[in-house]
mmCIF file of C-alpha atoms in Angstrom:
data_model
loop_
_atom_site.group_PDB
_atom_site.id
_atom_site.type_symbol
_atom_site.label_atom_id
_atom_site.label_comp_id
_atom_site.label_asym_id
_atom_site.label_seq_id
_atom_site.Cartn_x
_atom_site.Cartn_y
_atom_site.Cartn_z
ATOM 1 C CA MET A 1 4.674 -61.541 -87.928
ATOM 2 C CA ARG A 2 7.536 -61.742 -85.561
ATOM 3 C CA THR A 3 9.045 -58.567 -87.006
ATOM 4 C CA ALA A 4 5.757 -56.665 -86.503
ATOM 5 C CA PHE A 5 5.714 -57.631 -82.828
ATOM 6 C CA VAL A 6 9.251 -56.376 -82.279
ATOM 7 C CA VAL A 7 8.451 -53.070 -83.970
ATOM 8 C CA ALA A 8 5.361 -52.584 -81.804
ATOM 9 C CA ALA A 9 7.397 -53.199 -78.641
ATOM 10 C CA VAL A 10 10.018 -50.645 -79.674
ATOM 11 C CA LEU A 11 7.358 -48.039 -80.397
ATOM 12 C CA LEU A 12 5.731 -48.643 -77.023
ATOM 13 C CA ALA A 13 9.054 -48.216 -75.220
ATOM 14 C CA LEU A 14 9.749 -44.957 -77.007
ATOM 15 C CA ALA A 15 6.280 -43.633 -76.128
ATOM 16 C CA SER A 16 6.615 -44.428 -72.442
ATOM 17 C CA GLY A 17 10.043 -42.819 -72.090
ATOM 18 C CA PRO A 18 8.844 -39.202 -71.701
ATOM 19 C CA ALA A 19 6.193 -40.311 -69.224
ATOM 20 C CA ARG A 20 8.794 -41.967 -67.007
ATOM 21 C CA ALA A 21 10.997 -38.911 -67.222
ATOM 22 C CA GLN A 22 8.171 -36.834 -65.776
ATOM 23 C CA GLY A 23 7.504 -39.148 -62.865
ATOM 24 C CA GLY A 24 6.045 -42.271 -64.384
ATOM 25 C CA PHE A 25 2.927 -43.191 -66.272
ATOM 26 C CA GLY A 26 1.221 -39.866 -66.633
ATOM 27 C CA LEU A 27 2.003 -38.372 -63.167
ATOM 28 C CA ASP A 28 3.295 -34.871 -63.860
ATOM 29 C CA LEU A 29 5.822 -33.888 -61.193
ATOM 30 C CA SER A 30 7.112 -30.869 -63.067
ATOM 31 C CA SER A 31 4.518 -28.572 -61.553
ATOM 32 C CA ASP A 32 4.936 -26.651 -58.275
ATOM 33 C CA PRO A 33 4.834 -29.246 -55.451
ATOM 34 C CA ASN A 34 3.300 -26.664 -53.122
ATOM 35 C CA ALA A 35 0.436 -25.811 -55.468
ATOM 36 C CA PRO A 36 -2.947 -27.104 -54.281
ATOM 37 C CA GLN A 37 -4.473 -29.942 -56.275
ATOM 38 C CA SER A 38 -7.805 -29.696 -57.980
ATOM 39 C CA ASN A 39 -10.939 -30.667 -56.158
ATOM 40 C CA GLU A 40 -11.332 -33.855 -58.179
ATOM 41 C CA GLN A 41 -7.693 -34.910 -57.606
ATOM 42 C CA THR A 42 -7.959 -34.251 -53.853
ATOM 43 C CA GLU A 43 -11.165 -36.180 -53.433
ATOM 44 C CA GLU A 44 -9.782 -39.168 -55.387
ATOM 45 C CA SER A 45 -6.398 -39.301 -53.631
ATOM 46 C CA SER A 46 -7.285 -37.993 -50.132
ATOM 47 C CA GLU A 47 -7.535 -41.502 -48.709
ATOM 48 C CA GLU A 48 -4.170 -42.618 -50.153
ATOM 49 C CA ALA A 49 -1.921 -39.523 -50.144
ATOM 50 C CA PRO A 50 -0.582 -38.082 -46.873
ATOM 51 C CA PRO A 51 -2.661 -35.108 -45.664
ATOM 52 C CA ASP A 52 0.385 -32.829 -45.688
ATOM 53 C CA GLY A 53 0.785 -33.167 -49.448
ATOM 54 C CA SER A 54 4.432 -34.267 -49.161
ATOM 55 C CA MET A 55 3.979 -37.539 -51.093
ATOM 56 C CA GLY A 56 4.967 -39.642 -48.090
ATOM 57 C CA LEU A 57 7.876 -37.460 -46.906
ATOM 58 C CA ASP A 58 7.185 -36.521 -43.282
ATOM 59 C CA LEU A 59 8.899 -33.181 -42.840
ATOM 60 C CA SER A 60 7.810 -33.003 -39.198
ATOM 61 C CA SER A 61 10.423 -35.562 -38.173
ATOM 62 C CA GLY A 62 14.173 -35.333 -38.259
ATOM 63 C CA PRO A 63 17.079 -34.021 -36.189
ATOM 64 C CA GLY A 64 15.835 -31.941 -33.277
ATOM 65 C CA ALA A 65 12.190 -32.901 -33.877
ATOM 66 C CA ASP A 66 11.826 -34.080 -30.268
ATOM 67 C CA LEU A 67 12.116 -30.519 -29.010
ATOM 68 C CA MET A 68 9.919 -28.913 -31.649
ATOM 69 C CA PRO A 69 6.504 -27.588 -30.578
ATOM 70 C CA ARG A 70 3.563 -29.854 -31.342
ATOM 71 C CA PHE A 71 0.913 -28.598 -33.762
ATOM 72 C CA GLY A 72 -2.613 -29.885 -34.225
ATOM 73 C CA LEU A 73 -5.426 -28.960 -36.601
ATOM 74 C CA VAL A 74 -8.789 -29.680 -35.001
ATOM 75 C CA GLY A 75 -10.676 -29.439 -38.276
ATOM 76 C CA LEU A 76 -12.699 -27.185 -40.551
ATOM 77 C CA ASP A 77 -16.204 -26.031 -39.746
ATOM 78 C CA THR A 78 -18.173 -25.616 -43.008
ATOM 79 C CA PRO A 79 -21.859 -24.650 -42.572
ATOM 80 C CA GLU A 80 -22.538 -24.259 -46.338
ATOM 81 C CA ARG A 81 -22.766 -27.214 -48.689
ATOM 82 C CA ALA A 82 -20.347 -25.697 -51.195
ATOM 83 C CA GLY A 83 -17.714 -25.331 -48.507
ATOM 84 C CA ALA A 84 -18.292 -28.832 -47.171
ATOM 85 C CA ALA A 85 -17.691 -30.262 -50.650
ATOM 86 C CA ALA A 86 -14.150 -28.833 -50.634
ATOM 87 C CA SER A 87 -13.402 -29.455 -46.941
ATOM 88 C CA LYS A 88 -11.049 -32.398 -47.536
ATOM 89 C CA ARG A 89 -8.970 -30.310 -49.899
ATOM 90 C CA TRP A 90 -8.781 -27.453 -47.388
ATOM 91 C CA VAL A 91 -7.869 -29.671 -44.427
ATOM 92 C CA GLY A 92 -5.139 -31.509 -46.344
ATOM 93 C CA TRP A 93 -3.660 -28.270 -47.622
ATOM 94 C CA LEU A 94 -3.688 -26.459 -44.275
ATOM 95 C CA GLN A 95 -2.011 -29.374 -42.500
ATOM 96 C CA GLY A 96 0.585 -29.677 -45.233
ATOM 97 C CA VAL A 97 1.715 -26.049 -45.197
ATOM 98 C CA ALA A 98 1.930 -26.043 -41.387
ATOM 99 C CA PHE A 99 4.256 -29.051 -41.275
ATOM 100 C CA ARG A 100 6.299 -27.958 -44.292
ATOM 101 C CA THR A 101 7.447 -24.937 -42.298
ATOM 102 C CA GLY A 102 9.773 -27.311 -40.449
ATOM 103 C CA LYS A 103 8.938 -25.519 -37.195
ATOM 104 C CA VAL A 104 6.417 -27.953 -35.692
ATOM 105 C CA VAL A 105 5.724 -31.650 -35.363
ATOM 106 C CA ARG A 106 2.410 -33.377 -35.487
ATOM 107 C CA ALA A 107 0.265 -33.513 -32.333
ATOM 108 C CA ALA A 108 -2.934 -34.879 -33.858
ATOM 109 C CA THR A 109 -4.740 -35.047 -37.185
ATOM 110 C CA PRO A 110 -8.409 -34.001 -37.364
ATOM 111 C CA ALA A 111 -9.396 -37.685 -37.233
ATOM 112 C CA GLU A 112 -7.254 -38.250 -34.126
ATOM 113 C CA ALA A 113 -8.562 -35.047 -32.556
ATOM 114 C CA ARG A 114 -12.144 -36.209 -33.122
ATOM 115 C CA GLN A 115 -11.378 -39.534 -31.458
ATOM 116 C CA GLN A 116 -9.487 -38.127 -28.466
ATOM 117 C CA LEU A 117 -11.803 -35.202 -27.756
ATOM 118 C CA GLY A 118 -14.944 -37.326 -28.039
ATOM 119 C CA ASN A 119 -18.079 -35.397 -27.129
ATOM 120 C CA ASP A 120 -16.092 -32.164 -26.815
ATOM 121 C CA TYR A 121 -14.948 -32.251 -30.439
ATOM 122 C CA ALA A 122 -17.894 -30.279 -31.874
ATOM 123 C CA THR A 123 -17.556 -27.585 -29.217
ATOM 124 C CA THR A 124 -13.799 -27.311 -29.774
ATOM 125 C CA LEU A 125 -14.224 -27.134 -33.538
ATOM 126 C CA ARG A 126 -16.443 -24.048 -33.182
ATOM 127 C CA CYS A 127 -14.401 -22.485 -30.375
ATOM 128 C CA ALA A 128 -12.551 -19.215 -30.850
ATOM 129 C CA GLU A 129 -11.488 -18.492 -27.251
ATOM 130 C CA ALA A 130 -8.701 -19.684 -24.965
ATOM 131 C CA SER A 131 -11.188 -20.862 -22.326
ATOM 132 C CA CYS A 132 -12.359 -23.787 -24.472
ATOM 133 C CA LEU A 133 -9.204 -24.370 -26.544
ATOM 134 C CA SER A 134 -6.855 -24.751 -23.566
ATOM 135 C CA GLY A 135 -8.508 -27.965 -22.394
ATOM 136 C CA ALA A 136 -8.359 -29.458 -25.888
ATOM 137 C CA ALA A 137 -4.679 -28.478 -26.185
ATOM 138 C CA ASP A 138 -3.908 -30.313 -22.941
ATOM 139 C CA THR A 139 -5.844 -33.370 -24.094
ATOM 140 C CA LEU A 140 -4.008 -33.503 -27.418
ATOM 141 C CA ASP A 141 -0.718 -32.300 -25.867
ATOM 142 C CA ALA A 142 -0.535 -29.602 -28.544
ATOM 143 C CA ASP A 143 1.553 -26.485 -28.045
ATOM 144 C CA LEU A 144 -0.182 -24.856 -31.031
ATOM 145 C CA LEU A 145 -3.773 -25.780 -31.815
ATOM 146 C CA THR A 146 -5.703 -24.396 -34.799
ATOM 147 C CA THR A 147 -9.381 -24.573 -35.621
ATOM 148 C CA ALA A 148 -10.862 -23.130 -38.836
ATOM 149 C CA ARG A 149 -14.211 -22.035 -40.234
ATOM 150 C CA LEU A 150 -15.065 -21.643 -43.934
ATOM 151 C CA SER A 151 -18.359 -19.854 -44.506
ATOM 152 C CA LEU A 152 -20.147 -17.391 -46.761
ATOM 153 C CA GLU A 153 -20.218 -13.979 -45.086
ATOM 154 C CA ASP A 154 -21.052 -10.431 -46.177
ATOM 155 C CA GLU A 155 -17.600 -9.945 -47.702
ATOM 156 C CA GLY A 156 -17.869 -13.242 -49.590
ATOM 157 C CA TRP A 157 -16.296 -16.604 -48.827
ATOM 158 C CA THR A 158 -14.249 -16.204 -45.661
ATOM 159 C CA LEU A 159 -11.784 -18.501 -43.911
ATOM 160 C CA ARG A 160 -11.205 -17.735 -40.244
ATOM 161 C CA LEU A 161 -8.273 -19.350 -38.445
ATOM 162 C CA TRP A 162 -7.950 -19.401 -34.637
ATOM 163 C CA THR A 163 -4.554 -20.580 -33.379
ATOM 164 C CA PHE A 164 -4.169 -21.172 -29.637
ATOM 165 C CA ASP A 165 -0.687 -20.668 -28.174
ATOM 166 C CA ARG A 166 -0.516 -22.813 -25.032
ATOM 167 C CA ASP A 167 2.702 -21.162 -23.840
ATOM 168 C CA ARG A 168 1.081 -17.750 -23.579
ATOM 169 C CA GLY A 169 -2.540 -18.888 -23.178
ATOM 170 C CA VAL A 170 -3.812 -16.614 -25.973
ATOM 171 C CA VAL A 171 -5.627 -17.095 -29.302
ATOM 172 C CA GLU A 172 -4.380 -15.465 -32.508
ATOM 173 C CA THR A 173 -6.961 -14.830 -35.267
ATOM 174 C CA ASP A 174 -6.373 -14.713 -39.041
ATOM 175 C CA VAL A 175 -8.938 -13.962 -41.753
ATOM 176 C CA VAL A 176 -8.658 -14.684 -45.492
ATOM 177 C CA THR A 177 -11.360 -13.996 -48.109
ATOM 178 C CA GLY A 178 -11.840 -15.374 -51.630
ATOM 179 C CA ARG A 179 -14.228 -15.751 -54.545
ATOM 180 C CA LYS A 180 -15.264 -19.369 -54.000
ATOM 181 C CA PRO A 181 -14.195 -22.377 -51.902
ATOM 182 C CA THR A 182 -12.433 -24.084 -54.812
ATOM 183 C CA ASP A 183 -10.407 -21.038 -55.882
ATOM 184 C CA SER A 184 -6.725 -22.036 -55.926
ATOM 185 C CA THR A 185 -5.560 -18.508 -55.158
ATOM 186 C CA PHE A 186 -7.891 -18.406 -52.148
ATOM 187 C CA ILE A 187 -6.599 -21.742 -50.857
ATOM 188 C CA ARG A 188 -2.933 -20.840 -51.422
ATOM 189 C CA GLU A 189 -3.302 -17.511 -49.622
ATOM 190 C CA ALA A 190 -4.955 -19.231 -46.651
ATOM 191 C CA GLY A 191 -2.087 -21.718 -46.460
ATOM 192 C CA GLU A 192 0.518 -18.959 -46.561
ATOM 193 C CA THR A 193 -1.311 -17.140 -43.762
ATOM 194 C CA LEU A 194 -1.353 -20.211 -41.530
ATOM 195 C CA ALA A 195 2.297 -21.007 -42.309
ATOM 196 C CA LYS A 196 3.293 -17.481 -41.345
ATOM 197 C CA ARG A 197 1.345 -17.707 -38.088
ATOM 198 C CA VAL A 198 2.880 -21.071 -37.192
ATOM 199 C CA THR A 199 6.383 -19.792 -37.967
ATOM 200 C CA THR A 200 5.823 -16.763 -35.749
ATOM 201 C CA LEU A 201 4.495 -18.690 -32.744
ATOM 202 C CA ALA A 202 6.622 -21.837 -32.917
ATOM 203 C CA ARG A 203 9.487 -21.868 -30.435
ATOM 204 C CA PRO A 204 11.826 -24.842 -29.922
ATOM 205 C CA ARG A 205 11.288 -26.617 -26.617
ATOM 206 C CA ALA A 206 13.685 -27.304 -23.780
ATOM 207 C CA MET A 207 13.764 -30.544 -21.793
ATOM 208 C CA LEU A 208 13.338 -30.293 -18.019
ATOM 209 C CA LYS A 209 13.856 -33.323 -15.775
ATOM 210 C CA VAL A 210 12.565 -32.986 -12.213
ATOM 211 C CA ALA A 211 13.538 -35.549 -9.553
ATOM 212 C CA SER A 212 11.809 -35.351 -6.165
ATOM 213 C CA ASN A 213 12.452 -37.226 -2.917
ATOM 214 C CA VAL A 214 8.672 -37.677 -2.473
ATOM 215 C CA SER A 215 7.116 -40.092 -4.951
ATOM 216 C CA ARG A 216 3.619 -38.586 -4.653
ATOM 217 C CA ALA A 217 4.751 -34.978 -5.175
ATOM 218 C CA VAL A 218 2.873 -33.082 -7.900
ATOM 219 C CA VAL A 219 5.029 -31.106 -10.333
ATOM 220 C CA ARG A 220 3.506 -28.195 -12.237
ATOM 221 C CA VAL A 221 4.430 -25.091 -14.165
ATOM 222 C CA GLY A 222 2.055 -22.357 -13.097
ATOM 223 C CA SER A 223 -1.365 -24.002 -13.241
ATOM 224 C CA ARG A 224 -0.310 -26.705 -15.725
ATOM 225 C CA VAL A 225 0.369 -30.081 -14.106
ATOM 226 C CA LEU A 226 3.389 -31.868 -15.582
ATOM 227 C CA GLY A 227 3.171 -35.102 -13.608
ATOM 228 C CA VAL A 228 3.811 -36.829 -10.287
ATOM 229 C CA GLY A 229 7.139 -37.799 -8.748
ATOM 230 C CA ASN A 230 10.030 -37.834 -11.224
ATOM 231 C CA VAL A 231 8.900 -35.923 -14.329
ATOM 232 C CA GLU A 232 10.331 -35.177 -17.776
ATOM 233 C CA ALA A 233 8.612 -32.390 -19.710
ATOM 234 C CA LYS A 234 9.207 -30.264 -22.783
ATOM 235 C CA LEU A 235 8.796 -26.615 -21.861
ATOM 236 C CA PRO A 236 9.053 -23.352 -23.761
ATOM 237 C CA PRO A 237 12.293 -21.391 -23.469
ATOM 238 C CA GLY A 238 12.449 -18.541 -21.009
ATOM 239 C CA ASP A 239 11.498 -18.274 -17.344
ATOM 240 C CA ASN A 240 9.306 -21.088 -16.018
ATOM 241 C CA GLN A 241 8.073 -21.182 -12.424
ATOM 242 C CA ILE A 242 8.360 -24.751 -11.185
ATOM 243 C CA VAL A 243 6.146 -25.742 -8.240
ATOM 244 C CA VAL A 244 6.514 -29.086 -6.432
ATOM 245 C CA GLU A 245 4.043 -29.844 -3.654
ATOM 246 C CA ALA A 246 2.816 -32.783 -1.572
ATOM 247 C CA ASP A 247 0.659 -33.263 1.500
ATOM 248 C CA ASP A 248 2.527 -32.866 4.817
ATOM 249 C CA TYR A 249 5.493 -31.240 3.044
ATOM 250 C CA ASN A 250 6.519 -27.648 2.464
ATOM 251 C CA THR A 251 5.915 -26.433 -1.101
ATOM 252 C CA TYR A 252 8.994 -26.013 -3.274
ATOM 253 C CA THR A 253 8.973 -23.122 -5.777
ATOM 254 C CA LYS A 254 11.745 -22.095 -8.138
ATOM 255 C CA THR A 255 11.975 -20.075 -11.350
ATOM 256 C CA VAL A 256 14.039 -21.945 -13.946
ATOM 257 C CA THR A 257 15.382 -20.202 -17.058
ATOM 258 C CA LEU A 258 15.508 -22.489 -20.095
ATOM 259 C CA THR A 259 17.118 -21.973 -23.492
ATOM 260 C CA PRO A 260 15.970 -23.583 -26.783
ATOM 261 C CA GLY A 261 17.240 -27.136 -27.172
ATOM 262 C CA GLU A 262 18.580 -27.286 -23.602
ATOM 263 C CA THR A 263 18.190 -30.241 -21.247
ATOM 264 C CA LYS A 264 18.184 -29.239 -17.583
ATOM 265 C CA GLU A 265 17.896 -31.440 -14.501
ATOM 266 C CA LEU A 266 16.369 -30.209 -11.249
ATOM 267 C CA ALA A 267 16.727 -32.148 -7.981
ATOM 268 C CA VAL A 268 14.030 -31.240 -5.472
ATOM 269 C CA ARG A 269 14.085 -32.177 -1.789
ATOM 270 C CA LEU A 270 10.841 -31.433 0.013
ATOM 271 C CA GLU A 271 11.046 -30.667 3.730
ATOM 272 C CA PHE A 272 8.608 -32.365 6.085
ATOM 273 C CA SER A 273 6.277 -29.754 7.556
ATOM 274 C CA GLY A 274 5.588 -31.677 10.850
ATOM 275 C CA ALA A 275 7.949 -33.000 13.549
ATOM 276 C CA ALA A 276 11.362 -34.171 12.406
ATOM 277 C CA PRO A 277 11.306 -37.861 11.349
ATOM 278 C CA GLU A 278 14.286 -38.678 13.621
ATOM 279 C CA SER A 279 12.626 -37.210 16.755
ATOM 280 C CA PRO A 280 11.468 -39.807 19.349
ATOM 281 C CA LEU A 281 8.254 -37.865 19.783
ATOM 282 C CA SER A 282 7.276 -38.306 16.133
ATOM 283 C CA GLU A 283 6.793 -42.065 16.553
ATOM 284 C CA LEU A 284 4.830 -41.546 19.777
ATOM 285 C CA ASP A 285 2.574 -38.974 18.085
ATOM 286 C CA GLU A 286 1.728 -41.470 15.334
ATOM 287 C CA ARG A 287 0.512 -44.035 17.905
ATOM 288 C CA THR A 288 -1.341 -41.728 20.269
ATOM 289 C CA PRO A 289 -3.951 -39.045 19.657
ATOM 290 C CA ALA A 290 -2.660 -35.493 19.430
ATOM 291 C CA LYS A 291 -2.917 -33.628 22.744
ATOM 292 C CA LYS A 292 -2.962 -29.952 23.301
ATOM 293 C CA LYS A 293 0.109 -28.694 25.096
ATOM 294 C CA ARG A 294 -0.632 -27.137 28.442
ATOM 295 C CA LYS A 295 1.068 -23.930 29.403
ATOM 296 C CA SER A 296 2.846 -23.986 32.728
ATOM 297 C CA GLY A 297 2.157 -21.252 35.252
ATOM 298 C CA SER A 298 -1.159 -19.678 36.150
ATOM 299 C CA SER A 299 -3.185 -22.209 34.142
ATOM 300 C CA ASN A 300 -2.412 -25.038 36.647
ATOM 301 C CA PRO A 301 -4.416 -25.323 39.912
ATOM 302 C CA THR A 302 -2.731 -23.658 42.936
ATOM 303 C CA ILE A 303 -3.018 -24.091 46.702
ATOM 304 C CA PHE A 304 -5.263 -21.035 46.930
ATOM 305 C CA SER A 305 -7.934 -22.790 44.855
ATOM 306 C CA ARG A 306 -8.265 -25.629 47.415
ATOM 307 C CA PRO A 307 -11.023 -25.425 50.125
ATOM 308 C CA ALA A 308 -8.825 -27.225 52.683
ATOM 309 C CA LEU A 309 -6.631 -24.154 52.970
ATOM 310 C CA TYR A 310 -9.539 -22.017 54.072
ATOM 311 C CA THR A 311 -10.919 -24.600 56.548
ATOM 312 C CA THR A 312 -7.439 -24.808 58.082
ATOM 313 C CA VAL A 313 -7.402 -21.043 58.544
ATOM 314 C CA LEU A 314 -10.920 -21.172 60.005
ATOM 315 C CA GLY A 315 -9.914 -23.879 62.492
ATOM 316 C CA LEU A 316 -6.868 -21.931 63.602
ATOM 317 C CA ALA A 317 -9.063 -18.847 64.055
ATOM 318 C CA ALA A 318 -11.406 -20.850 66.314
ATOM 319 C CA VAL A 319 -8.436 -22.029 68.417
ATOM 320 C CA GLY A 320 -7.264 -18.449 68.726
ATOM 321 C CA ALA A 321 -10.732 -17.317 69.849
ATOM 322 C CA GLY A 322 -10.818 -20.085 72.479
ATOM 323 C CA VAL A 323 -7.416 -19.052 73.777
ATOM 324 C CA ALA A 324 -8.511 -15.424 73.888
ATOM 325 C CA MET A 325 -11.570 -16.343 76.009
ATOM 326 C CA GLY A 326 -9.554 -18.523 78.358
ATOM 327 C CA LEU A 327 -6.872 -15.957 79.303
ATOM 328 C CA PRO A 328 -9.146 -13.686 81.431
ATOM 329 C CA LEU A 329 -10.396 -16.728 83.328
ATOM 330 C CA GLN A 330 -6.888 -17.805 84.059
ATOM 331 C CA GLN A 331 -5.934 -14.365 85.327
ATOM 332 C CA ARG A 332 -9.071 -14.184 87.500
ATOM 333 C CA THR A 333 -8.399 -17.506 89.143
ATOM 334 C CA MET A 334 -4.855 -16.459 90.010
ATOM 335 C CA LYS A 335 -6.084 -13.708 92.347
ATOM 336 C CA ILE A 336 -5.812 -15.432 95.808
ATOM 337 C CA ASP A 337 -5.947 -13.597 99.121
ATOM 338 C CA ARG A 338 -3.665 -14.191 102.134
ATOM 339 C CA GLN A 339 -5.781 -16.992 103.463
ATOM 340 C CA GLY A 340 -5.530 -18.886 100.117
ATOM 341 C CA VAL A 341 -9.113 -18.158 99.134
ATOM 342 C CA VAL A 342 -10.170 -16.864 95.740
ATOM 343 C CA ASP A 343 -12.275 -13.802 96.025
ATOM 344 C CA ILE A 344 -15.227 -14.785 93.843
ATOM 345 C CA ASN A 345 -18.944 -15.022 94.311
ATOM 346 C CA ARG A 346 -21.275 -17.690 92.999
ATOM 347 C CA ARG A 347 -22.553 -15.615 90.106
ATOM 348 C CA ASP A 348 -19.072 -14.888 88.836
ATOM 349 C CA TYR A 349 -18.191 -18.538 89.255
ATOM 350 C CA GLU A 350 -21.047 -19.654 86.976
ATOM 351 C CA ALA A 351 -20.068 -17.091 84.353
ATOM 352 C CA MET A 352 -16.454 -18.158 84.438
ATOM 353 C CA ARG A 353 -17.429 -21.800 84.192
ATOM 354 C CA GLN A 354 -19.599 -21.127 81.129
ATOM 355 C CA ASN A 355 -16.835 -19.138 79.437
ATOM 356 C CA ALA A 356 -14.356 -21.909 80.173
ATOM 357 C CA LEU A 357 -16.610 -24.461 78.472
ATOM 358 C CA ILE A 358 -16.953 -22.241 75.396
ATOM 359 C CA SER A 359 -13.201 -21.632 75.256
ATOM 360 C CA THR A 360 -12.509 -25.319 75.566
ATOM 361 C CA ALA A 361 -15.015 -26.130 72.816
ATOM 362 C CA LEU A 362 -13.525 -23.513 70.457
ATOM 363 C CA MET A 363 -9.986 -24.727 70.986
ATOM 364 C CA ALA A 364 -10.906 -28.391 70.654
ATOM 365 C CA GLY A 365 -13.172 -27.942 67.613
ATOM 366 C CA GLY A 366 -10.908 -25.434 65.878
ATOM 367 C CA GLY A 367 -7.882 -27.627 66.501
ATOM 368 C CA ALA A 368 -9.645 -30.664 65.031
ATOM 369 C CA VAL A 369 -10.780 -28.758 61.931
ATOM 370 C CA ALA A 370 -7.327 -27.231 61.414
ATOM 371 C CA ALA A 371 -5.583 -30.570 61.846
ATOM 372 C CA GLY A 372 -7.937 -32.378 59.450
ATOM 373 C CA SER A 373 -7.692 -29.669 56.801
ATOM 374 C CA LEU A 374 -3.931 -29.555 57.026
ATOM 375 C CA ALA A 375 -3.755 -33.328 56.667
ATOM 376 C CA TRP A 376 -6.004 -33.052 53.567
ATOM 377 C CA LEU A 377 -3.669 -30.506 52.029
ATOM 378 C CA ILE A 378 -0.614 -32.648 52.646
ATOM 379 C CA ILE A 379 -1.864 -36.154 51.866
ATOM 380 C CA VAL A 380 -4.530 -35.740 49.166
ATOM 381 C CA PRO A 381 -2.978 -34.745 45.749
ATOM 382 C CA GLN A 382 -4.282 -31.902 43.607
ATOM 383 C CA ARG A 383 -6.694 -32.756 40.790
ATOM 384 C CA SER A 384 -4.686 -31.380 37.919
ATOM 385 C CA ALA A 385 -3.398 -32.616 34.541
ATOM 386 C CA PRO A 386 0.011 -34.279 34.769
ATOM 387 C CA ALA A 387 2.902 -32.097 33.749
ATOM 388 C CA SER A 388 4.246 -32.752 30.260
ATOM 389 C CA SER A 389 7.442 -34.719 30.133
ATOM 390 C CA SER A 390 9.970 -35.268 27.383
ATOM 391 C CA VAL A 391 10.133 -38.970 28.286
ATOM 392 C CA ALA A 392 7.012 -40.976 27.462
ATOM 393 C CA PRO A 393 5.979 -43.715 29.950
ATOM 394 C CA VAL A 394 6.561 -47.181 28.636
ATOM 395 C CA ALA A 395 4.035 -49.836 29.616
ATOM 396 C CA GLY A 396 5.671 -52.740 31.368
ATOM 397 C CA GLY A 397 9.112 -51.095 31.261
ATOM 398 C CA THR A 398 11.765 -51.349 33.923
ATOM 399 C CA GLY A 399 12.197 -47.581 34.231
ATOM 400 C CA GLY A 400 10.157 -45.675 36.855
ATOM 401 C CA SER A 401 8.542 -46.855 40.022
ATOM 402 C CA GLY A 402 5.991 -49.104 38.320
ATOM 403 C CA ARG A 403 3.318 -48.131 40.887
ATOM 404 C CA GLY A 404 0.721 -46.882 38.430
ATOM 405 C CA ASP A 405 -0.561 -43.336 38.287
ATOM 406 C CA MET A 406 -0.727 -42.796 42.104
ATOM 407 C CA ALA A 407 1.156 -39.647 43.124
ATOM 408 C CA LEU A 408 1.823 -37.993 46.493
ATOM 409 C CA HIS A 409 2.043 -34.195 46.581
ATOM 410 C CA LEU A 410 3.513 -32.212 49.498
ATOM 411 C CA VAL A 411 1.949 -28.779 49.502
ATOM 412 C CA PHE A 412 3.105 -25.690 51.268
ATOM 413 C CA GLY A 413 2.632 -22.480 49.327
ATOM 414 C CA GLY A 414 2.810 -24.501 46.069
ATOM 415 C CA SER A 415 2.743 -28.004 44.630
ATOM 416 C CA PHE A 416 5.503 -30.518 43.997
#
C-alpha cells in the first residue's frame, strides 16, 4: 500500500514537469506574447490581467519615462451588439500595443477617463474633431488622446481611430476594416495601425521651469495655461512662445527653443506698468484719488479774464473825461483884464459852473471806480486751481507757513 502511494506521487511529478516548463499548470507561454487572446479568454481574465496585455510588466515606466508624452485611450464606441460583446478585448489590446511601443506613458485608462470627464465623457467618446478633444486632453493631461469607433459600415466591420496631437492641435484619422469583430487578424492589424500612429506622433518632452518675481503671474504657452507663479511644465521640443502676464505689470514674452530631454530654467522679472515703486508720489497716489494733471499756460485764468481790469480802465477813462472838460474852464477863468476883472457874462458863468460840476463828478466817480477796481485786482486772489507741486502738503507738518489755503496774489500783467 505504501509502495503504491510512492509510485503514484512519482507519476504525478513526472506529468506536471512539462506543464511547469511551459509556464506552470496549463498556461502556455510559448505562443506569441503580442497575439490577441480569444474572446472567451479576454472576458474571463479582463478583470485580473493588466489592460496592456504585458502580464503585469508596465512598459510605460522606466528610465526617461518622466519626459515621455502621455497617452490616453478614451474608449471604444460600439453601436452594434456584436461589437459591444468584443469591446473589452479591443480596448485591452489597443492600450497594450500603444504602451508597448515604449514611446508613451499612461495618462488615463478608459475607466479613469470616464470618471474625470464626467458628463462630457459620452461627447468625447464620439468626438472626431480637435474642438472637442482639446478640452478632454487638457483635463486628462494627455499629449496624445485616442478615441475609437467599431461599427458595421458599407465596407463591412470598420474600426476608426482618431488620435489628437495636443502639441499641434490636430486630429489624425486611421481606418481599418475586417470580417468580424472577433477576427484576430482584424484586431492585430488595428493594433499595428495605432502603434504606428503613436510612434509617429510621440516626441520626448523637455522640462521648463519658470520663476517669476510676481506670485500671481499667469504663465502660458500660446493659449495653453501652464500655471501661476513659479511653474514646472513638460513641453514639446522645438520653439515655444512663453507668455507671463499679471495685472498692473508689463507682459513678458519670449520664444524658448527646447531639445528632447532637456531641462531649462527661465527667470522672469515683470516690470511694473505704473509709477516706480520707489517714487514718493506712488505712495501719495495710493492714498489719494487720482487727479488729472493740468497743463500750464493758456488753460489757467489770466488777468484779462477778470472784470476788475475793465472797470479800472473805465474809471480811468471817466477821470480823463473830467480832466478834459475842466481844462477849457481853467483857461477861460485865467483871462483877466487890466482892472483885474474877468470878462464874462452871467450866461457864460452858469454854463461854466455846470461844466465844472460835471467835470468834478467825472473825476471823482472815475477815480473811485478805478481805485476800487485796482484794489480788487491786487488784494483778491484769482479763482483758479492751485499749481501742481512736486512736494505734497503734509497735514500738521512743520514745513510751510501753516496758515491754511489762504493765498495772496499780486497781479500786474500776470499772476504770481
